[in-house]
Amino acid sequence: MFNKYLQNCKKYKIAKEEVIKFSLFFLFIFSFYLFSIDIDAKKYINYDLPDCGLQKAIDECFSSGGGTVKIPEGVFKLRRGLLLKNKVNIEGSGIDKTILIYGKEIFKINVNKKNEGNKIFLEYIPEKMEIGSAIVLCRTFPPSWYGEPRPAYIKEINKEEKFLTVEAPYGIVELKPPDGCIIFGDSFYLERDIKKGDTEIYLKSTSTLKEGEEIAIGEPPNESLLAHSFIKEIKGNKIILESPVSIDFKAEPKSEELGNKKINVLIWSVFPLIHGANVEDIKISNLTIKGTVGKNLWTTQGRYTVAGIHIYNGKNIVIEKVKVTEWHTDGISLQEGNNCIVRDCEVIKCLGNGIHPGTGLKNTIIENNKIIENGQGIYFCWHNSGHIIRNNVIAKNRSHGIGGLGNPGDVNNLIESNHIYENGAAGIEINGGKKSNNQIIKNIIENNSKSQPGKFPGIMIYASSEDAMNYTIKGNIIRDTQNEKTQYIGIEEKNGKYRDKPTFADFNIIEDNELIGHIKADIIIVGQNTVCKNNKAEKIELPVKEKSEN
């Protein structure tokens, strides 16, 4: 091709400068393909390593200029997450063929007798449990809320009588059969404070850690890698790290510094199986990520920053044909960033949100996914803008199908052509949005509010934290087709109050929707300026000053 171009240059007397420009461009393109390579990860695999050898394949692909790391079929038990690198794709051999599993062993041990103060009686004592081991005390499991579990460490072990004496700096909880238990193996208590720049950490016990593994310091922030470290070497209770720590962390903070979640004092062997920060031009595809929820056993550290996949400030990220299942927190978390795609994925049976876009994420497409039986289907965190949510099946989640839309700062998002059904709460929850310009178009929303029949409508436009305004809800089918109804209302506007100030649902457009089968009302409007027209509905409740064209 290049020789032919040179011949044509001579024929048509193209200037020498133009030839040079094209030549440089040609060399750039050629070098991109020359140095963008595929790496077969099979030759790197070592199941004895915490990352099964996969990180070395990723790092070498990055050093070679980028490309694709191809992971073969198999089950890979990871004791540290895979770190993303710019322009390095991760491609498995297919959903349920390449399976990444959280590989740390966690123990849930029931009590067999009510505790006597700090003396706890257990059904058994694991071999690796020792003086100084951290445990989490749970009155019930799963805990009724995140503030309930209490951290403790072991002062005495009686293996014959199977009891522990513990130190619980933030209070003990009553543990009694059949619900009381402890969680062991996923957390550690600090012996000394951590200072930014430290390369050594001192713990009260390291009995369940191994060299090469990953730890999280407290509850990781959005840029979670700031609070993650990797173990280079273990000497007694001293951990030597691969790189310096990026944050300060107290061993014994005051209770008020921790807020409600006292377990955040702990160090955790908890991490996303794939994560990255400030990365770009990456595709993750054709693999499964699996947690331990199916075993009724998981860590109590449930922050979304330890989701199955967590990416902070990612640009041009594609997650395609990936299954995340039975994860102990969110399935896929994208915080900040721009131009990302989540497509043709399955996010199923995760305890947290199925997919969690937030914290300033922009212009992201979430399409053709199955988001089923999670805590919440899709959760709009703060300041989402320009997203397209379309052609997804969002069903049987314990809370809202789509939740958190509006406040604060969710604007210019399109929710189109989704099938949203049989969720525990609302099909779509709107909690505010003063100038939202969000559009909800051509969705099928049916048979929701399963957990509390009658409480939640198909679409709730509630001014719960600020005004809920400038929504367009058009061309949707919203219905309850069940013999025993649960979705009593199709679309509902509701005014509210936030910090003793009134908030209003108003200036919305609700038109061309088809609603049927609701016990209480198909549409309830409270906004004097909301436009409600051309809807096919049996019962519409309007404000006193009617502005309807129905």
XYZ file of C-alpha atoms in Angstrom:
550
model
C 0.000 0.000 0.000
C 2.773 2.407 0.943
C 4.769 1.751 -2.289
C 1.688 2.384 -4.381
C 1.169 5.669 -2.525
C 4.742 6.773 -3.349
C 4.217 5.958 -7.032
C 1.049 8.038 -7.074
C 2.883 10.901 -5.374
C 5.409 11.013 -8.239
C 2.653 10.674 -10.849
C 0.590 13.560 -9.455
C 3.585 15.625 -8.241
C 2.521 15.694 -4.632
C 4.813 17.841 -2.518
C 7.663 16.215 -0.629
C 6.362 17.646 2.665
C 3.043 15.860 2.193
C 4.838 12.582 1.558
C 6.770 13.004 4.806
C 3.572 13.812 6.756
C 1.810 10.734 5.437
C 4.869 8.583 6.066
C 4.958 9.604 9.723
C 1.222 8.960 10.041
C 1.631 5.556 8.406
C 4.464 4.659 10.780
C 2.348 5.723 13.771
C -0.551 3.519 12.711
C 1.769 0.629 11.892
C 3.551 0.918 15.228
C 0.214 0.891 17.064
C -0.708 -2.438 15.513
C 2.835 -3.706 15.853
C 3.005 -3.041 19.589
C -0.653 -3.718 20.459
C -0.472 -7.420 21.178
C -2.520 -10.341 22.379
C -1.163 -12.315 25.304
C -2.332 -15.825 26.093
C -2.438 -15.861 29.900
C -2.277 -19.644 29.965
C 1.510 -19.688 30.123
C 1.481 -17.314 33.126
C -0.983 -19.258 35.250
C 0.219 -20.422 38.647
C -2.660 -21.327 40.959
C -0.429 -21.049 44.033
C -0.042 -17.299 43.524
C -2.625 -14.912 45.016
C -3.497 -13.610 41.530
C -2.993 -16.993 39.814
C -0.269 -15.305 37.742
C -2.753 -13.173 35.800
C -1.412 -9.797 36.939
C 1.991 -10.514 35.393
C 0.303 -11.090 32.038
C -1.512 -7.756 32.389
C 1.670 -5.916 33.386
C 3.695 -7.351 30.509
C 0.948 -6.488 28.030
C 0.997 -2.926 29.357
C 4.798 -2.743 29.090
C 4.530 -3.880 25.460
C 2.237 -0.968 24.572
C -1.160 -2.482 25.294
C -3.356 -5.150 23.793
C -5.512 -7.990 25.104
C -4.821 -10.525 27.834
C -6.783 -13.662 27.019
C -7.651 -15.802 30.030
C -8.494 -19.446 29.312
C -11.354 -21.469 30.727
C -10.973 -22.305 34.379
C -11.739 -21.279 37.940
C -9.306 -18.758 39.401
C -9.451 -18.198 43.169
C -8.024 -14.729 43.695
C -6.552 -13.520 46.963
C -5.778 -10.154 45.412
C -7.663 -8.249 42.758
C -6.508 -7.733 39.188
C -5.328 -4.166 38.617
C -6.316 -2.566 35.328
C -3.751 -0.850 33.148
C -4.311 1.652 30.346
C -5.037 0.111 26.940
C -4.913 -3.446 28.289
C -8.089 -5.457 27.713
C -9.030 -8.484 29.804
C -10.872 -11.139 27.818
C -12.066 -14.456 29.204
C -13.269 -17.475 27.277
C -16.944 -16.837 28.031
C -19.440 -16.322 30.830
C -19.334 -19.312 33.210
C -16.206 -20.563 31.444
C -13.616 -18.157 32.820
C -14.592 -17.713 36.466
C -12.850 -15.398 38.927
C -13.736 -16.262 42.534
C -13.030 -14.450 45.790
C -10.402 -16.815 47.149
C -10.016 -15.931 50.826
C -11.528 -18.244 53.412
C -14.083 -16.626 55.702
C -15.620 -18.333 58.721
C -19.085 -17.698 60.134
C -19.167 -19.436 63.514
C -22.403 -19.634 65.462
C -22.514 -19.234 69.210
C -23.864 -22.192 71.167
C -24.595 -20.259 74.336
C -25.360 -16.670 75.290
C -22.182 -14.691 75.876
C -21.150 -13.813 79.404
C -19.884 -10.291 78.905
C -16.693 -10.578 76.864
C -16.673 -14.370 77.022
C -18.077 -15.869 73.812
C -19.031 -19.524 73.432
C -18.672 -21.009 69.936
C -19.657 -24.183 68.122
C -16.023 -24.653 67.115
C -12.696 -22.798 66.984
C -10.821 -22.662 63.645
C -7.225 -23.797 63.539
C -5.866 -20.420 62.407
C -7.585 -18.473 65.179
C -5.071 -17.156 67.718
C -4.510 -14.499 70.359
C -4.841 -11.126 68.609
C -7.076 -12.400 65.799
C -9.779 -9.927 64.789
C -13.405 -11.006 64.751
C -16.680 -9.236 63.991
C -19.535 -9.785 66.449
C -22.958 -10.159 64.820
C -26.193 -10.338 66.787
C -27.801 -11.658 63.600
C -26.464 -12.581 60.193
C -26.816 -10.904 57.889
C -26.791 -7.874 60.201
C -29.980 -5.820 60.304
C -27.965 -2.690 59.412
C -24.333 -1.754 58.822
C -23.925 -0.111 62.244
C -24.845 -3.211 64.211
C -21.700 -5.433 63.990
C -18.895 -4.718 66.446
C -15.145 -5.293 65.995
C -13.150 -7.197 68.582
C -9.889 -9.045 69.004
C -9.094 -12.175 70.950
C -7.397 -12.007 74.348
C -7.814 -15.658 75.377
C -8.741 -18.941 73.655
C -9.990 -22.058 75.447
C -10.102 -24.751 72.759
C -11.324 -27.496 75.080
C -14.390 -25.588 76.275
C -14.640 -23.684 72.976
C -14.859 -20.141 74.261
C -13.041 -16.879 73.605
C -12.367 -13.896 75.779
C -12.300 -10.772 73.638
C -11.532 -7.097 73.808
C -14.270 -5.031 72.138
C -13.175 -1.360 72.216
C -16.473 -0.077 70.795
C -18.817 -2.208 72.847
C -19.991 -5.776 73.026
C -23.280 -7.038 71.613
C -25.503 -9.764 72.977
C -24.822 -13.005 71.133
C -27.177 -15.897 71.653
C -28.376 -18.908 69.673
C -29.643 -19.413 67.067
C -28.783 -16.099 65.393
C -25.655 -14.846 67.129
C -22.325 -15.486 65.410
C -18.848 -14.180 64.744
C -17.117 -13.600 61.403
C -13.437 -14.522 61.248
C -10.757 -14.543 58.560
C -11.570 -11.364 56.628
C -10.330 -8.694 59.050
C -7.367 -7.687 61.212
C -6.743 -5.361 64.139
C -3.927 -2.824 63.998
C -1.214 -2.771 66.645
C 0.063 0.692 65.685
C -1.129 3.729 63.742
C -0.401 3.870 60.008
C 1.223 6.987 58.558
C 1.163 7.966 54.917
C 4.378 6.714 53.329
C 4.796 3.737 55.670
C 6.027 0.533 54.078
C 5.358 -1.591 57.163
C 2.127 -2.310 59.036
C 1.902 -3.931 62.453
C -1.138 -6.100 63.215
C -2.183 -7.959 66.347
C -2.295 -11.165 64.280
C -1.400 -12.149 60.707
C -2.418 -15.812 60.945
C -4.754 -15.795 57.918
C -2.567 -13.662 55.623
C -0.009 -14.772 53.048
C 2.616 -12.964 51.032
C 1.311 -11.388 47.837
C -2.231 -10.896 49.116
C -4.220 -7.656 49.069
C -5.580 -5.745 52.036
C -7.878 -2.748 52.394
C -7.188 -0.183 55.095
C -10.516 0.609 56.732
C -13.401 1.493 54.422
C -11.895 2.405 51.019
C -12.900 5.792 49.535
C -14.140 6.276 45.974
C -10.560 6.219 44.740
C -10.273 2.949 46.558
C -6.706 2.079 45.577
C -5.548 4.823 47.942
C -6.578 2.479 50.758
C -5.416 -0.809 49.236
C -2.001 -2.357 49.763
C -0.211 -5.533 48.673
C 1.864 -7.715 50.965
C 5.492 -8.249 49.988
C 6.621 -10.092 53.099
C 5.331 -11.158 56.528
C 7.579 -11.238 59.586
C 5.614 -12.226 62.658
C 2.973 -9.559 63.135
C 4.762 -7.148 60.794
C 3.651 -6.815 57.167
C 6.101 -5.380 54.661
C 4.287 -3.814 51.724
C 5.086 -3.715 48.003
C 4.700 0.079 47.987
C 4.169 2.868 50.551
C 0.762 3.476 52.103
C -1.178 6.423 50.639
C -3.240 7.383 53.705
C -3.031 7.919 57.461
C -5.018 5.495 59.610
C -5.431 5.298 63.379
C -5.247 2.033 65.277
C -7.555 3.279 68.041
C -9.725 6.156 66.784
C -12.390 7.621 69.017
C -15.858 6.181 68.567
C -17.227 9.419 67.107
C -14.499 9.422 64.455
C -15.857 6.126 63.120
C -19.497 7.197 63.080
C -22.040 4.387 63.098
C -19.870 1.841 61.325
C -17.422 0.757 64.022
C -16.000 -2.087 61.944
C -14.246 0.545 59.823
C -11.444 0.442 62.410
C -10.350 -2.874 60.887
C -7.946 -3.849 58.131
C -9.651 -6.125 55.582
C -8.670 -8.844 53.172
C -11.534 -7.643 50.980
C -11.146 -6.198 47.491
C -12.766 -6.028 44.041
C -11.682 -8.877 41.796
C -11.082 -6.324 39.031
C -10.329 -2.702 39.860
C -8.530 0.389 38.696
C -8.231 4.134 39.163
C -7.528 6.867 36.619
C -7.452 4.380 33.753
C -8.637 4.541 30.152
C -9.212 2.606 26.930
C -9.940 -0.799 28.473
C -12.380 -3.586 27.673
C -13.336 -6.322 30.152
C -15.282 -9.163 28.573
C -16.381 -12.783 28.515
C -15.894 -13.833 32.115
C -17.683 -14.388 35.425
C -16.973 -12.865 38.830
C -18.376 -14.835 41.748
C -18.604 -14.113 45.456
C -19.614 -16.161 48.473
C -23.197 -15.049 49.093
C -24.504 -18.367 47.780
C -22.774 -20.073 50.710
C -24.599 -17.775 53.161
C -21.177 -16.513 54.143
C -19.590 -13.171 53.419
C -17.670 -10.266 54.836
C -19.432 -7.524 56.770
C -17.437 -4.860 54.873
C -20.069 -3.967 52.320
C -18.927 -0.660 50.837
C -19.500 -0.258 47.109
C -15.795 0.472 46.599
C -15.140 -3.247 47.096
C -17.673 -4.186 44.409
C -17.020 -7.122 42.090
C -15.698 -4.575 39.568
C -14.853 -1.097 40.859
C -13.399 1.585 38.604
C -12.675 5.163 39.656
C -12.277 7.847 37.008
C -12.290 5.473 34.087
C -12.487 6.827 30.559
C -13.553 4.771 27.543
C -14.132 1.662 29.630
C -16.206 -1.185 28.146
C -17.582 -3.982 30.327
C -19.221 -6.488 28.010
C -20.547 -10.025 28.448
C -19.488 -10.168 32.080
C -21.438 -11.919 34.814
C -21.153 -10.751 38.419
C -23.006 -12.968 40.843
C -23.361 -13.582 44.573
C -21.098 -10.653 45.434
C -21.273 -9.291 48.969
C -21.768 -5.663 47.916
C -22.380 -3.968 44.534
C -21.834 -5.907 41.336
C -20.341 -3.189 39.103
C -19.332 0.235 40.432
C -18.262 3.100 38.141
C -17.366 6.268 40.028
C -16.416 9.422 38.109
C -15.122 8.985 34.580
C -16.572 9.444 31.112
C -17.717 7.485 28.062
C -18.088 4.067 29.644
C -20.256 1.155 28.478
C -21.798 -1.734 30.414
C -23.364 -4.015 27.828
C -24.741 -7.565 27.595
C -23.825 -8.296 31.216
C -25.563 -10.322 33.921
C -25.556 -8.935 37.443
C -27.401 -11.388 39.630
C -27.898 -12.019 43.354
C -25.518 -9.361 44.650
C -26.237 -8.000 48.126
C -25.772 -4.382 47.117
C -26.700 -2.551 43.946
C -26.464 -4.435 40.687
C -24.882 -1.528 38.790
C -23.805 1.654 40.578
C -22.953 4.696 38.442
C -22.025 7.789 40.409
C -19.839 10.546 41.782
C -19.728 12.594 38.608
C -19.819 9.812 36.020
C -20.711 11.171 32.582
C -21.993 9.904 29.238
C -22.193 6.210 30.056
C -24.316 3.597 28.282
C -25.872 0.748 30.278
C -27.698 -1.500 27.827
C -28.921 -5.030 27.165
C -28.087 -6.233 30.673
C -29.906 -8.623 33.003
C -29.972 -7.072 36.471
C -31.843 -9.497 38.669
C -32.227 -10.326 42.377
C -29.801 -7.752 43.750
C -30.320 -5.320 46.610
C -31.261 -2.613 44.097
C -31.082 -2.858 40.340
C -29.369 0.329 39.141
C -28.499 2.963 41.724
C -27.902 6.545 40.595
C -25.388 7.998 43.015
C -24.397 11.656 42.871
C -24.060 13.849 39.781
C -24.723 11.424 36.959
C -25.166 13.119 33.608
C -25.720 12.135 30.017
C -26.296 8.417 30.629
C -28.380 6.120 28.437
C -30.068 3.254 30.287
C -31.827 1.113 27.689
C -33.042 -2.373 26.814
C -32.216 -3.815 30.229
C -34.156 -6.416 32.175
C -34.314 -5.088 35.744
C -36.284 -7.545 37.823
C -36.850 -9.074 41.249
C -34.411 -6.812 43.059
C -35.150 -6.425 46.751
C -35.430 -2.624 46.620
C -36.040 -0.303 43.657
C -35.512 -1.383 40.085
C -33.821 1.955 39.391
C -33.234 4.148 42.443
C -31.708 7.391 43.621
C -32.493 9.268 40.410
C -32.412 13.045 40.761
C -30.639 14.182 43.896
C -28.067 15.492 43.829
C -27.269 16.601 40.326
C -28.488 13.735 38.112
C -29.285 15.488 34.832
C -29.853 14.779 31.146
C -30.186 11.018 31.527
C -32.334 8.815 29.276
C -34.070 5.697 30.619
C -35.569 3.962 27.614
C -37.101 0.628 26.580
C -36.304 -1.284 29.767
C -38.435 -4.035 31.271
C -38.669 -3.276 34.988
C -40.741 -5.750 36.947
C -41.369 -7.493 40.256
C -38.932 -5.388 42.241
C -39.388 -5.069 45.986
C -39.947 -1.301 45.955
C -40.638 1.137 43.093
C -39.939 0.370 39.477
C -38.188 3.755 39.243
C -37.508 5.926 42.287
C -37.044 9.666 41.760
C -35.961 11.485 44.930
C -35.429 15.017 43.614
C -33.737 16.876 40.779
C -34.553 20.566 40.463
C -33.580 20.907 36.811
C -33.276 17.287 35.907
C -34.149 17.086 32.218
C -34.210 13.314 32.730
C -36.393 11.320 30.337
C -38.194 8.059 31.065
C -39.503 6.752 27.752
C -41.018 3.556 26.335
C -40.369 1.319 29.316
C -42.547 -1.536 30.555
C -42.930 -1.175 34.318
C -45.091 -3.757 36.025
C -45.909 -5.634 39.211
C -43.468 -3.830 41.499
C -43.663 -3.065 45.247
C -43.447 -6.786 45.971
C -41.839 -6.427 49.400
C -44.545 -4.058 50.705
C -47.674 -4.268 48.582
C -49.246 -0.878 48.017
C -46.370 1.222 49.303
C -44.448 1.982 46.110
C -45.752 3.097 42.692
C -44.397 2.061 39.322
C -42.695 5.462 38.997
C -42.377 7.598 42.119
C -41.639 11.280 41.584
C -41.070 12.221 45.201
C -39.581 15.532 46.285
C -37.995 13.792 49.243
C -34.658 15.613 49.427
C -35.254 18.552 47.055
C -37.721 19.620 44.354
C -38.416 16.948 41.720
C -38.885 18.821 38.454
C -38.449 18.739 34.705
C -38.934 15.037 34.150
C -40.436 13.738 30.917
C -42.315 10.477 31.345
C -43.630 9.427 27.973
C -44.806 6.371 26.082
C -44.424 3.904 28.944
C -46.598 0.886 29.710
C -47.157 0.803 33.471
C -49.396 -1.888 34.879
C -50.209 -4.454 37.507
C -51.311 -7.718 35.934
C -51.364 -9.837 39.095
C -54.364 -11.402 40.755
C -53.043 -10.116 44.077
C -52.001 -6.544 43.322
C -48.837 -5.016 44.756
C -48.272 -1.927 42.570
C -51.277 0.151 43.661
C -50.284 3.327 41.768
C -48.762 3.740 38.313
C -47.130 7.190 38.457
C -47.181 9.352 41.572
C -45.953 12.870 42.243
C -45.537 13.721 45.912
C -44.414 16.895 47.657
C -42.190 16.620 50.680
C -40.141 18.398 53.288
C -36.383 18.490 53.713
C -34.759 20.075 56.753
C -38.064 21.701 57.660
C -38.423 23.335 54.236
C -41.132 22.302 51.772
C -40.095 20.579 48.543
C -42.241 20.231 45.442
C -42.852 17.782 42.621
C -43.859 19.995 39.689
C -43.135 21.132 36.117
C -43.022 17.562 34.852
C -44.436 16.169 31.602
C -46.455 12.961 31.794
C -47.922 12.037 28.436
C -48.806 9.218 26.063
C -48.456 6.541 28.727
C -50.664 3.458 29.012
C -51.618 2.471 32.551
C -53.883 -0.288 33.801
C -54.621 -2.518 36.751
C -53.820 -0.213 39.684
C -56.027 -0.372 42.775
C -55.604 3.208 43.990
C -54.859 5.300 40.885
C -53.078 5.126 37.586
C -51.647 8.643 37.934
C -51.518 11.044 40.899
C -50.425 14.614 40.136
C -49.715 17.276 42.762
C -47.762 19.826 40.693
C -49.838 22.780 39.535
C -47.578 23.152 36.507
C -47.127 19.510 35.613
C -48.488 18.613 32.179
C -50.552 15.422 32.161
C -52.047 14.619 28.773
C -52.936 11.907 26.280
C -52.470 9.104 28.801
C -54.566 5.969 28.460
C -55.659 5.507 32.056
C -58.772 4.741 34.065
C -58.151 6.908 37.123
C -56.114 10.112 37.256
C -55.994 12.315 40.351
C -55.162 15.944 39.593
C -54.447 18.914 41.866
C -57.262 21.283 42.711
C -56.217 23.707 40.000
C -56.601 21.324 37.077
C -54.313 21.709 34.075
C -54.994 18.443 32.349
C -55.988 17.919 28.733
C -57.265 14.354 29.379
